[in-house]
Coordinates of C-alpha atoms and ligand atoms in Angstrom, one line a residue:
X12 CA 3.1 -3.1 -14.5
X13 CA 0.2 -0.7 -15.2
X14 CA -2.9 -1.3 -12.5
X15 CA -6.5 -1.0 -14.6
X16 CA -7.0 2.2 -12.6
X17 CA -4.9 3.7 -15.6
X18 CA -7.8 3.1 -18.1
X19 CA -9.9 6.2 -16.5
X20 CA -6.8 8.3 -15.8
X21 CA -4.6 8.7 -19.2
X22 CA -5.7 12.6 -19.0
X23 CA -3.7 13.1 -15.4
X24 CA -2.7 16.6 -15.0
X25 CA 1.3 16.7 -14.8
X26 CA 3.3 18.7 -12.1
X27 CA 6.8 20.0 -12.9
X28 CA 9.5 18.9 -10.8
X29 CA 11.1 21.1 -7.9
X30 CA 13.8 23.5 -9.3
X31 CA 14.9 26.0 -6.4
X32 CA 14.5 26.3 -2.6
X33 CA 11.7 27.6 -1.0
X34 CA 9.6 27.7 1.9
X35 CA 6.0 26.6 2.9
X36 CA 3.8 26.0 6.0
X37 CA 4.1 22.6 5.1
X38 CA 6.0 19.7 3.4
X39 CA 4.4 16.7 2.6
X40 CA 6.2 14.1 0.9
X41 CA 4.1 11.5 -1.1
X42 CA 1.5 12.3 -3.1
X43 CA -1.1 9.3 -2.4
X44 CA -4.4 9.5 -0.6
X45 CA -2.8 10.1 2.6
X46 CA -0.5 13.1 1.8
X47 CA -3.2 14.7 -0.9
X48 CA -5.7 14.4 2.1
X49 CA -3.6 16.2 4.6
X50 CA -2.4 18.9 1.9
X51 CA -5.9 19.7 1.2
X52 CA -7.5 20.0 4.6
X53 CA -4.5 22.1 5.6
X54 CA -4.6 24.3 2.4
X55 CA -8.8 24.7 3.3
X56 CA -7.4 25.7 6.7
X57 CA -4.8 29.0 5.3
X58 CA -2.0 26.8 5.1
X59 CA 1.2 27.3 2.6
X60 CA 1.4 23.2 1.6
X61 CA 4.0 22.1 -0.9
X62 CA 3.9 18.4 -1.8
X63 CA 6.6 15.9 -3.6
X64 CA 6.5 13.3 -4.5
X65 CA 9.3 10.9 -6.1
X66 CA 7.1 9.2 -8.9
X67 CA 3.5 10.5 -10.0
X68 CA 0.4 11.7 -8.2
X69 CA -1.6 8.2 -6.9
X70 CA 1.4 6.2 -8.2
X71 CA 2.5 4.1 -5.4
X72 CA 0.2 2.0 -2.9
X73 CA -3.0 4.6 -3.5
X74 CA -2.9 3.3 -7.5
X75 CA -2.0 -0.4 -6.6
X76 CA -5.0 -0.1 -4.3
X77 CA -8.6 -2.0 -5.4
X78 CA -10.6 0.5 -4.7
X79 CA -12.9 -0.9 -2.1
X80 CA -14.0 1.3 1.0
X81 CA -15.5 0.0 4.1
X82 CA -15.8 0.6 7.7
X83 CA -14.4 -2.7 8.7
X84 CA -11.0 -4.2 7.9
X85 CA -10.0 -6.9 5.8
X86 CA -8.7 -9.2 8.1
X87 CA -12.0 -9.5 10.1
X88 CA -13.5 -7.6 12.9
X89 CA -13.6 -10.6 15.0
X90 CA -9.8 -11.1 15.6
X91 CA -9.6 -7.0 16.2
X92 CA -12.4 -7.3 19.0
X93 CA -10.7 -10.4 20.5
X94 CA -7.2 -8.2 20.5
X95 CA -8.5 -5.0 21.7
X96 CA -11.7 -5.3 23.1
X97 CA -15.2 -3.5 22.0
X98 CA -15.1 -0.3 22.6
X99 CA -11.7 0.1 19.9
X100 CA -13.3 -2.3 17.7
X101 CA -16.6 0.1 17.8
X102 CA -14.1 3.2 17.6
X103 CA -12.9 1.7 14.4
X104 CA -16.1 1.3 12.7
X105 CA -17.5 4.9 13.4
X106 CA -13.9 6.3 12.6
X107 CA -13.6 4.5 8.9
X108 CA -17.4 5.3 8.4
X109 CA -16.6 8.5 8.8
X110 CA -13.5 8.7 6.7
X111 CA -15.9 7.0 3.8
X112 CA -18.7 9.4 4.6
X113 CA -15.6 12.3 4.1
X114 CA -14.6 10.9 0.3
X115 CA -18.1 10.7 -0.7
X116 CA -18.6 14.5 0.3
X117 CA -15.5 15.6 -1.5
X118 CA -16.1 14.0 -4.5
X119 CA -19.2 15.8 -4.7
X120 CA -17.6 18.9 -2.8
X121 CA -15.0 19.2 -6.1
X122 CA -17.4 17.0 -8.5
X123 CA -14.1 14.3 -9.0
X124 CA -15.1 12.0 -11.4
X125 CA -14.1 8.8 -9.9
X126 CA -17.0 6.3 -10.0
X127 CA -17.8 5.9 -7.0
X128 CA -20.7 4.5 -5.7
X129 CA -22.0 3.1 -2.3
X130 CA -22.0 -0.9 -2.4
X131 CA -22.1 -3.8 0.2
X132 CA -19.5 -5.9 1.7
X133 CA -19.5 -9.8 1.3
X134 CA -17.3 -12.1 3.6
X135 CA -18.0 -15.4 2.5
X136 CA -16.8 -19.2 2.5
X137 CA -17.1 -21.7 0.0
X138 CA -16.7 -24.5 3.0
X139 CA -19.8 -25.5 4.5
X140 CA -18.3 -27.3 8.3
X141 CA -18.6 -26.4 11.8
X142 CA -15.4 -24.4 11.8
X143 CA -16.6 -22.4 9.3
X144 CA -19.7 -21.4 11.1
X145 CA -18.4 -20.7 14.2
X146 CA -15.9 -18.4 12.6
X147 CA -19.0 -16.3 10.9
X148 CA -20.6 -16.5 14.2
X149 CA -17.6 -14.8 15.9
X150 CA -17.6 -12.9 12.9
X151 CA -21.8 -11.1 13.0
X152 CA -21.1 -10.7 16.4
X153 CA -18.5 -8.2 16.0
X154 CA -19.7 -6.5 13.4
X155 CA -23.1 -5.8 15.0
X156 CA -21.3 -5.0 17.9
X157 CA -19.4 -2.7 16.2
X158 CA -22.4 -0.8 15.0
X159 CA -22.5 -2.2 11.9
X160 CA -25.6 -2.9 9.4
X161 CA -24.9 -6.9 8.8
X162 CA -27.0 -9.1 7.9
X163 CA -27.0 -13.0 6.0
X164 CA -25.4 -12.7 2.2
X165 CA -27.8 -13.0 -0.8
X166 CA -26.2 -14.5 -3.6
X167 CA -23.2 -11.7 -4.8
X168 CA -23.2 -13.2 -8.2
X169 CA -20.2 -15.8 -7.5
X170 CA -20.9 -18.7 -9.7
X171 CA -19.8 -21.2 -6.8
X172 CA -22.1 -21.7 -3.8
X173 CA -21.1 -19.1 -0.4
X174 CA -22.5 -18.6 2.9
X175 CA -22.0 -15.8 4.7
X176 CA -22.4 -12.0 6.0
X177 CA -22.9 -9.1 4.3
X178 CA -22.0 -5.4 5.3
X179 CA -24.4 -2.9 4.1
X180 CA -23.6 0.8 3.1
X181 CA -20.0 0.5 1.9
X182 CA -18.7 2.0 -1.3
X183 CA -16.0 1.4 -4.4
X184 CA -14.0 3.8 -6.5
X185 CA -11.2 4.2 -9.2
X186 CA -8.7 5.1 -6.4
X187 CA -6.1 7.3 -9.0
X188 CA -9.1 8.9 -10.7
X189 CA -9.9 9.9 -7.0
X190 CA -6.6 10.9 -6.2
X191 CA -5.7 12.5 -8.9
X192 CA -9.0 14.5 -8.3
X193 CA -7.8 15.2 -5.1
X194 CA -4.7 16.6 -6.6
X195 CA -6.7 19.1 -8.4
X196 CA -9.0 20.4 -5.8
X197 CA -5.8 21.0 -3.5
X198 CA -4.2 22.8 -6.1
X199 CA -7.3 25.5 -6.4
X200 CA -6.7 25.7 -3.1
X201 CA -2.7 26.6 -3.1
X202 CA -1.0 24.1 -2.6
X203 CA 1.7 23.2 -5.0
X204 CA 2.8 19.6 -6.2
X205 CA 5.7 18.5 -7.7
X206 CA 6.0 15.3 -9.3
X207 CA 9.5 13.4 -10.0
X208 CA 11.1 14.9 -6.5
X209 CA 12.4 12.3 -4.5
X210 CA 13.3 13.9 -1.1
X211 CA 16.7 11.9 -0.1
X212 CA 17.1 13.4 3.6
X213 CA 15.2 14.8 6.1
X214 CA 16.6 17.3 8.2
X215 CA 14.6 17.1 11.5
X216 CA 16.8 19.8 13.5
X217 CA 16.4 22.3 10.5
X218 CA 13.3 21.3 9.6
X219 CA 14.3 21.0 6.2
X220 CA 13.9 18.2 3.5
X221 CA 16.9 17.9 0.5
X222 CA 15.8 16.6 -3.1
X223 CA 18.8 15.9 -5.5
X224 CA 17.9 19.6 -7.0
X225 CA 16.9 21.9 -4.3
X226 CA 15.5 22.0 -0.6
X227 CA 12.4 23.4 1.3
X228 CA 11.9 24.4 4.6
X229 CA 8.9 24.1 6.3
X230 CA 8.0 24.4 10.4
X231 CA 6.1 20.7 9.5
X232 CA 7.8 18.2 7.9
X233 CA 4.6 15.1 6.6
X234 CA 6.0 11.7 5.5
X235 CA 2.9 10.7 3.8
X236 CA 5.5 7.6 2.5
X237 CA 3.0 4.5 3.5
X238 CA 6.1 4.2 5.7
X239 CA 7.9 6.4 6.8
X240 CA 11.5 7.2 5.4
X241 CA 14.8 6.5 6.8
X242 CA 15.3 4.5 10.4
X243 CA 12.5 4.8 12.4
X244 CA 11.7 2.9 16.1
X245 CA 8.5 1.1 14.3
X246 CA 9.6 -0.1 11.5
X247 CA 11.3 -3.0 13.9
X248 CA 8.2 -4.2 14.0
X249 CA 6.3 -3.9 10.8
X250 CA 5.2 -6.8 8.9
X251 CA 5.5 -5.4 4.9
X252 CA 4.0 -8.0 2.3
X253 CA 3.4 -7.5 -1.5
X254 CA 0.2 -8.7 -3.3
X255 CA -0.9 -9.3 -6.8
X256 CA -3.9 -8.5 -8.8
X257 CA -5.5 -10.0 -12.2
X258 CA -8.1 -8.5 -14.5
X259 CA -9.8 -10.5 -17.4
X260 CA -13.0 -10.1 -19.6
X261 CA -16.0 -12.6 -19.0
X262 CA -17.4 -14.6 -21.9
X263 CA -20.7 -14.8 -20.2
X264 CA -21.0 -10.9 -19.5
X265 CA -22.3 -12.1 -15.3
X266 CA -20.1 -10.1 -13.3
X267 CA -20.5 -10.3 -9.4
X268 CA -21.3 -7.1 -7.6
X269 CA -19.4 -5.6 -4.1
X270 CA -17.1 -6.1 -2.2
X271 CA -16.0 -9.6 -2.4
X272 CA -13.8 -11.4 0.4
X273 CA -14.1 -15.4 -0.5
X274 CA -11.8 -16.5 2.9
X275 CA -10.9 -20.3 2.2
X276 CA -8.8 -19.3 0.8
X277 CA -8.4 -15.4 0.9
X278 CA -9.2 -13.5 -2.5
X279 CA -10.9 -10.4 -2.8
X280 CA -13.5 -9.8 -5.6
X281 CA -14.4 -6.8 -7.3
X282 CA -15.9 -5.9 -10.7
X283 CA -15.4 -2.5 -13.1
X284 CA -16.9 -0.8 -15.5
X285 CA -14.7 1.7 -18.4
X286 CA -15.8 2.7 -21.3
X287 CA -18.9 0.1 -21.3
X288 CA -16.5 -2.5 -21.1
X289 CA -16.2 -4.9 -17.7
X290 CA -13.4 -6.5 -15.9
X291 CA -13.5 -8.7 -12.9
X292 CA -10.8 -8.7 -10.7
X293 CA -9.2 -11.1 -8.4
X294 CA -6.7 -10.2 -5.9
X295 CA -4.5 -12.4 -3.5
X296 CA -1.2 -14.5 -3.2
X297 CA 0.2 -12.3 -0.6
X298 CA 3.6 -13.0 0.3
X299 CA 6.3 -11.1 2.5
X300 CA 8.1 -9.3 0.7
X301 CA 11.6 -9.8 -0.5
X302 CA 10.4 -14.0 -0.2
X303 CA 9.2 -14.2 -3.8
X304 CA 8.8 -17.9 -4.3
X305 CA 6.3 -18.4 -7.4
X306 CA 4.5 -17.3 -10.7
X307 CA 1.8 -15.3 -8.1
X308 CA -0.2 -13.7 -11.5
X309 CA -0.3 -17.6 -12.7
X310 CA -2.3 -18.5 -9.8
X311 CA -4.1 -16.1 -9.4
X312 CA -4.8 -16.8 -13.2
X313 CA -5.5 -20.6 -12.8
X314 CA -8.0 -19.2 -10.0
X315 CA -10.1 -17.1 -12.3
X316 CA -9.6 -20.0 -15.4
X317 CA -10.8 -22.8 -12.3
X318 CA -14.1 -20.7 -11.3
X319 CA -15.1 -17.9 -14.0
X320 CA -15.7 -18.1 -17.5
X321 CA -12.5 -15.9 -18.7
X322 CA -13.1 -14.6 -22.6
X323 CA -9.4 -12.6 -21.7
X324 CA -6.8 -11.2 -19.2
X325 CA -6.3 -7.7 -19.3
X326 CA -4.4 -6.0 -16.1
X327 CA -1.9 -7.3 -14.0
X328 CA -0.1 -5.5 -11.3
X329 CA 0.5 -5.6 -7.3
X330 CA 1.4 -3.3 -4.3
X331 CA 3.0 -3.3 -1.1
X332 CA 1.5 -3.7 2.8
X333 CA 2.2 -2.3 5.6
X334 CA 0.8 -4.2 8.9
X335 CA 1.6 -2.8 12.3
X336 CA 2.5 -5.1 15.3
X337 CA -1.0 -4.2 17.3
X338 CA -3.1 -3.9 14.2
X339 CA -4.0 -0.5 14.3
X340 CA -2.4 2.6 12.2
X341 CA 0.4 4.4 13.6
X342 CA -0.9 7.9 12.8
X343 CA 0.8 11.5 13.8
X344 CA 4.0 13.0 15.4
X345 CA 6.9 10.6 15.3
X346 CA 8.9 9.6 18.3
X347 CA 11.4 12.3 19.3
X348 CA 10.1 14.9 16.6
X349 CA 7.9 17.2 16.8
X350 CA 8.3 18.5 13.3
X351 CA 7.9 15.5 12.1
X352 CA 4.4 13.6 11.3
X353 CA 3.8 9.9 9.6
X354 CA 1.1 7.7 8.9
X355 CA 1.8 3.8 8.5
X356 CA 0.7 0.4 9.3
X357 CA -2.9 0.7 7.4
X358 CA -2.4 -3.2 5.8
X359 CA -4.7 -3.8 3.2
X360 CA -7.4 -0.7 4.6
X361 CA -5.4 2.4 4.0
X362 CA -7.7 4.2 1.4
X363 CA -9.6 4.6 4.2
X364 CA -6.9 4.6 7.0
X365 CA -4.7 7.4 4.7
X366 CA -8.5 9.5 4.4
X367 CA -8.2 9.5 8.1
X368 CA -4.8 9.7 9.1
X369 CA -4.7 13.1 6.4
X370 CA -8.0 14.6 8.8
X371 CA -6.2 13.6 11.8
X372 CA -2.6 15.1 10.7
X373 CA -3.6 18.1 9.6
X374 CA -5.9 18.7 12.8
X375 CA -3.0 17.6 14.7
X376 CA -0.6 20.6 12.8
X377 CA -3.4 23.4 13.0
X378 CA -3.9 22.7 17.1
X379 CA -7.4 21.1 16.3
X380 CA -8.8 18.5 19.0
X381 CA -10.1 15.4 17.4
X382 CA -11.3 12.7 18.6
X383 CA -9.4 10.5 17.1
X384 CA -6.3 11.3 17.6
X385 CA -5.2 9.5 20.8
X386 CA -6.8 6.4 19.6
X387 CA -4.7 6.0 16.3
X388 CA -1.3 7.6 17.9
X389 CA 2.1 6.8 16.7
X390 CA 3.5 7.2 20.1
X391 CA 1.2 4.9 21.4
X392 CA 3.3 2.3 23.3
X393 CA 1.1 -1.2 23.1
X394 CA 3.5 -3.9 24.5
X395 CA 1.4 -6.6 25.3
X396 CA -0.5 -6.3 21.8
X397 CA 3.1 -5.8 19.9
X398 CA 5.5 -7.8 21.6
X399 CA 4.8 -10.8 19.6
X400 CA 5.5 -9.8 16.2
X401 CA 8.4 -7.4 17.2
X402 CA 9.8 -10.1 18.0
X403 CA 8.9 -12.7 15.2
X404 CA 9.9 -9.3 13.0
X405 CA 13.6 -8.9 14.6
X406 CA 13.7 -12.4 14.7
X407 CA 13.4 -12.4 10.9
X408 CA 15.8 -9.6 10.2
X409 CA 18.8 -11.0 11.9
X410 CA 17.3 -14.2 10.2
X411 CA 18.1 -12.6 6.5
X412 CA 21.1 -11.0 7.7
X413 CA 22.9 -14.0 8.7
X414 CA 21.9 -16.2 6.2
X415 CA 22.2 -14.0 3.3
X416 CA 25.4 -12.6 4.2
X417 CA 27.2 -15.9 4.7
X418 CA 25.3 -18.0 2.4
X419 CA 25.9 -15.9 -0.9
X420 CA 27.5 -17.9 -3.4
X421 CA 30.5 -16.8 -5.7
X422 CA 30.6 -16.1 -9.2
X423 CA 33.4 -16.2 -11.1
X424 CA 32.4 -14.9 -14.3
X425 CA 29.3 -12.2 -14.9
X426 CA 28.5 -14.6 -18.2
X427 CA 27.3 -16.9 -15.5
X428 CA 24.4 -14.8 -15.7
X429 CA 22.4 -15.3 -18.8
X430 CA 19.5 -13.0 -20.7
X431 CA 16.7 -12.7 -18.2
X432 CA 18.3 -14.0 -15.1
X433 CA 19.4 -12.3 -12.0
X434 CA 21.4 -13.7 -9.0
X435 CA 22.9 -12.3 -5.9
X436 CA 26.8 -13.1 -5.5
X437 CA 30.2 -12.2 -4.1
X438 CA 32.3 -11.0 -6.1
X439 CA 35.7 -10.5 -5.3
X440 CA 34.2 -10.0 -1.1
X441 CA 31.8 -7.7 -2.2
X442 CA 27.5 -8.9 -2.7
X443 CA 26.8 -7.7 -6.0
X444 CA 22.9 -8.1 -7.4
X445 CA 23.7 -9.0 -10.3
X446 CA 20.9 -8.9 -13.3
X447 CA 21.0 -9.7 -17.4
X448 CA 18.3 -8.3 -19.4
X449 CA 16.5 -10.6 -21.3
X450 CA 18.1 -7.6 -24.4
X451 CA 21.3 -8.8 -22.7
X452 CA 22.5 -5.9 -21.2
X453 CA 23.8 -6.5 -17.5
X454 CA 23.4 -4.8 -14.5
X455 CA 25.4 -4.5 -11.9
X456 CA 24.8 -3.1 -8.4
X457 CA 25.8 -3.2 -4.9
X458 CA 23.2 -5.9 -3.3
X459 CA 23.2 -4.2 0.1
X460 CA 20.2 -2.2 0.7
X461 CA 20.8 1.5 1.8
X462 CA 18.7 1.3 4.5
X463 CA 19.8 -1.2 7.1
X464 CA 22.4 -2.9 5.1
X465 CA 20.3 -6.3 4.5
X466 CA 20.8 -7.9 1.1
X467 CA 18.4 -7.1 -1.4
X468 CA 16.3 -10.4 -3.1
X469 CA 15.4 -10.6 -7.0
X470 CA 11.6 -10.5 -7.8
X471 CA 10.8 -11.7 -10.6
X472 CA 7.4 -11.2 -11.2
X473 CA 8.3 -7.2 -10.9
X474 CA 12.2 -7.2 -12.4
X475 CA 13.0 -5.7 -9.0
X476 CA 14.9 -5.9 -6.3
X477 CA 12.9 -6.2 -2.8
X478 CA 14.6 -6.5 0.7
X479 CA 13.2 -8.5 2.9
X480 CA 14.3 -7.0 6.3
X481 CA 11.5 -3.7 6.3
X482 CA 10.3 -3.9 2.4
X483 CA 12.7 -1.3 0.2
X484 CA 12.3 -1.9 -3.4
X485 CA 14.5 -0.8 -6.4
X486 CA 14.6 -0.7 -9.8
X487 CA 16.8 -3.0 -11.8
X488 CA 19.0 0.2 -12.7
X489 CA 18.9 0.4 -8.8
X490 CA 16.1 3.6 -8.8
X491 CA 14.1 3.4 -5.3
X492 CA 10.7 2.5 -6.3
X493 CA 9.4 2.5 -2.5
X494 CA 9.9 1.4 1.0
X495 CA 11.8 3.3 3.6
X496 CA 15.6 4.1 1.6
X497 CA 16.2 7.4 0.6
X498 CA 19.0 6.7 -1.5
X499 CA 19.3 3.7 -4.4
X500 CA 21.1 0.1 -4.8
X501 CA 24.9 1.9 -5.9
X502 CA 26.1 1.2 -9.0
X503 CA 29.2 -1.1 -10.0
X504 CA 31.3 -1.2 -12.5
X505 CA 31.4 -4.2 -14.8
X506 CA 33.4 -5.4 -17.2
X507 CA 31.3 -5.2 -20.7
Ligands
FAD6 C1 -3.1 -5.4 -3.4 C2 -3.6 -4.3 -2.4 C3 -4.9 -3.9 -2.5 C4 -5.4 -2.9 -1.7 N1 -6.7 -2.5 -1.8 C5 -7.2 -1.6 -0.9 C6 -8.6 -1.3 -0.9 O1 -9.3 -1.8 -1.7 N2 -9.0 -0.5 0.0 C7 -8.2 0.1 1.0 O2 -8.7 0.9 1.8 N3 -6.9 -0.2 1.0 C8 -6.3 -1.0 0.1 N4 -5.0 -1.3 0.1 C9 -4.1 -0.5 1.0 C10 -3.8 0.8 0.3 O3 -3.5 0.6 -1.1 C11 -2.7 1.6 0.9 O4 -2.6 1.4 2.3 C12 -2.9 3.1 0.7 O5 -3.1 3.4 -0.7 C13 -1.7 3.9 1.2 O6 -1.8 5.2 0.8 P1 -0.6 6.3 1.1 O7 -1.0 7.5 0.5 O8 -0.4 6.2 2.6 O9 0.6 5.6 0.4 P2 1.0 5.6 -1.1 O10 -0.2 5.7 -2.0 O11 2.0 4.6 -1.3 O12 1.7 7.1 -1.3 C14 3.0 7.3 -0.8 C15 3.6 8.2 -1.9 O13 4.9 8.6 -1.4 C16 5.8 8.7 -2.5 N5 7.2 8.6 -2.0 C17 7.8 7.6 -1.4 N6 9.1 7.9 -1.1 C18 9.2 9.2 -1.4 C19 10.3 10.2 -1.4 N7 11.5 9.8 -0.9 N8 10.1 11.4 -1.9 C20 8.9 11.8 -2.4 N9 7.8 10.9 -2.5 C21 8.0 9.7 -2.0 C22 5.4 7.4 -3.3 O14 5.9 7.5 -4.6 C23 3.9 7.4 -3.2 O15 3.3 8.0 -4.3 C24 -4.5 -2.3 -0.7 C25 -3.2 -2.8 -0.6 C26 -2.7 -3.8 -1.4 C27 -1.3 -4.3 -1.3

């Protein structure tokens, strides 16, 4: 489903797919904010970049995104400061304001039309009890400690009562018209895209990555994936969650301004203007993904219907998250390659996270100090902060494994399955995800996932199928839509 950053971005350039072998300086694969960053910077430095990437530029998580930018994280900078101390949760503020100060001077560095404009943060609660006050408290604290220009919210516009802080000095944008600007500047600068490459294997001893058409080899191999590709040490511990987003048309024409976070319970805010024409947005219902249990647009619906005076709906969509076990990005060289670069774990702050992790990257491949770079490393070893959700993570894995490969049921006929419905089943021993289309065509694939073999869950809200063990999705012709698999759901025969 299409996010409302399509409605300033129908004229996107288009970049042909990759034809023959070549050779570059550089590989990136994915062509989000996080790989576009890194291609430019290195291209500005005399670098030979080439970038693919499987759909379209901004496509995945960059163009799911809702376009808010700010120095803190979502989650709070209270819980951050009680997990890693001050000083990281002060390193984190300057680091993101810096990455924010970076966008604003490239969009006016390459004049991308992208409407962004510097706005503050709310975080506020609709409860008004002791808990909730102490949590604030906790919550100013940090933040002022962190540097940061807080002060008591005004009234954002919400037409419910709040109290809370508000974050001054942070900034929205239409994250695909931005990336897709992106795209262009790093083109004037050399480096070439191609769109509607999937890369299927990396070759880390060659140093060479394989589409279904042709290969290119490159001394530095990027997976600028939002996770990396193929099996990798961290994943193990990753916690990957999807969530959904609403847009609708007021009736009263009052549309609240910033960033929004309204915590009891969590939904984030935001307002946009296209074409003189404004949409508020509402965004929430995060699940884990692959444990889709519920009509998530629906609620998130009745949510808009319960507090705002909705004229009409008019975007739905949602988008993956990645959140690492010690709550900070893995950025840089991977473990046991040094070829090989990722960025991962951003959670619901990678706009700004991706800016970064593309600075940090491509310093790290030129030989350029920053000081960053031991802070966010992806060969950092953090037990003590990780071991509690590696192993509430592995836990889960062997979890789905077990359950879903002995508790599949059997089908005896594929008529079972009527227009619209999907099911996993066994079929004569083998787990087949099995889908009708609501045209009455069926589908029939293999249900394990390429990746690590776990069995792949229906979604309806998407029509896709998500796996719940480290968050690859497919198509229902089996197509990889994202998530760490290189290859897709195999196809079975079937008998009409
Ligand atoms: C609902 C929601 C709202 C969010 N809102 C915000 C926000 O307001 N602010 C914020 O800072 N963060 C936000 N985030 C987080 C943010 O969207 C992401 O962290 C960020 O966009 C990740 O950027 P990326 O470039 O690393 O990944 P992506 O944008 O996902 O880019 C990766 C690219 O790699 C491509 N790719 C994957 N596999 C292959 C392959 N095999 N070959 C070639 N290409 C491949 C994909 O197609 C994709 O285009 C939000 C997240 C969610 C879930």
């Amino acid at each position: 489903m299409e996010a409302i950053w399509t409605l300033g971005s129908k004229d996107a350039a288009q970049y042909s797919p990759l034809r023959q072998d070549t050779e570059a300086d550089v590989v990136v694969i994915g062509a989000g904010i996080t790989g576009l960053m890194t291609a430019l910077r290195l291209a500005e430095a005399g670098q030979r970049v080439i970038v693919l990437e499987a759909l379209t530029v901004g496509a995945g998580g960059t163009g799911g995104a809702t376009g808010n930018l700010y120095s803190t994280l979502a989650s709070g900078h209270a819980p951050l400061q009680r997990k890693w101390g001050e000083e990281v949760a002060g390193d984190v503020a300057k680091a993101r304001s810096e990455a924010i100060d970076h966008i604003e001077a490239l969009i006016g560095r390459f004049a991308i039309d992208c409407d962004f404009h510097r706005q503050p943060a709310y975080r506020v609660m609709a409860d008004n009890d002791d808990k909730t006050s102490l949590d604030l408290n906790d919550e100013y604290d940090a933040l002022v400690g962190a540097g940061l220009d807080v002060r008591i919210a005004d009234d954002p516009g919400l037409p419910f009562e709040t109290q809370g802080l508000k974050i001054h000095g942070q900034a929205q944008f239409n994250p695909l018209q931005f990336t897709q600007g992106l795209g262009r500047a790093a083109c004037e600068r050399g480096v070439v895209i191609h769109e509607h490459s999937p890369v299927r294997e990396v070759n880390a001893k060659e140093s060479v990555v394989l589409t279904d058409t042709a290969r290119v080899s490159a001394p530095h191999i990027v997976h600028a994936t939002h996770t990396p590709k193929g099996i990798n040490l961290l994943q193990g511990g990753m916690l990957v969650f999807r969530e959904y987003a609403v847009s609708a048309r007021l009736k009263s024409g009052r549309y609240p301004e910033g960033i929004i976070w309204v915590l009891d319970p969590f939904h984030s805010l935001r307002s946009y203007r296209h074409a003189g024409e404004r949409h508020l947005m509402v965004i929430g219902e995060k699940h884990k993904t692959g444990e889709h249990r519920g009509d998530y647009y629906q609620l998130l619906r009745d949510y808009l219907n319960a507090h705002f005076d909705v004229e009409a709906f008019t975007f739905q969509w949602s988008a993956q998250q990645y959140s690492s076990p010690d709550g900070l990005p893995y950025i840089g060289r991977m473990h046991g390659h040094d070829n090989l670069y990722m960025a991962t774990g951003f959670a619901a702050d990678g706009l700004v996270w991706g800016t970064l992790a593309g600075m940090l990257i491509a310093d790290q491949i030129m030989g350029r100090a920053n000081p960053w770079q031991a802070r966010f490393d992806s060969r950092r070893l953090t037990l003590g902060k990780s071991a509690a959700q590696y192993a509430k993570e592995n836990a889960t894995v062997t979890k789905h494994m077990v359950k879903d490969y002995l508790g599949t049921e059997k089908l005896k006929e594929f008529d079972e399955v009527r227009a619209g419905q999907a099911r996993v089943a066994s079929v004569d021993g083998e787990k087949l995800a099995i889908h009708r289309t609501a045209a009455g065509e069926l589908k029939v694939l293999s249900a394990v996932c390429p990746h690590m073999k776990c069995i792949v869950h229906w979604n309806a809200a998407e029509s896709t199928w998500d796996c719940p063990c480290h968050g690859s999705r497919f198509d229902h012709g089996g197509g990889v839509i994202e998530g760490p698999a290189y290859q897709p759901l195999e196809r079975r025969d079937r008998p009409d």
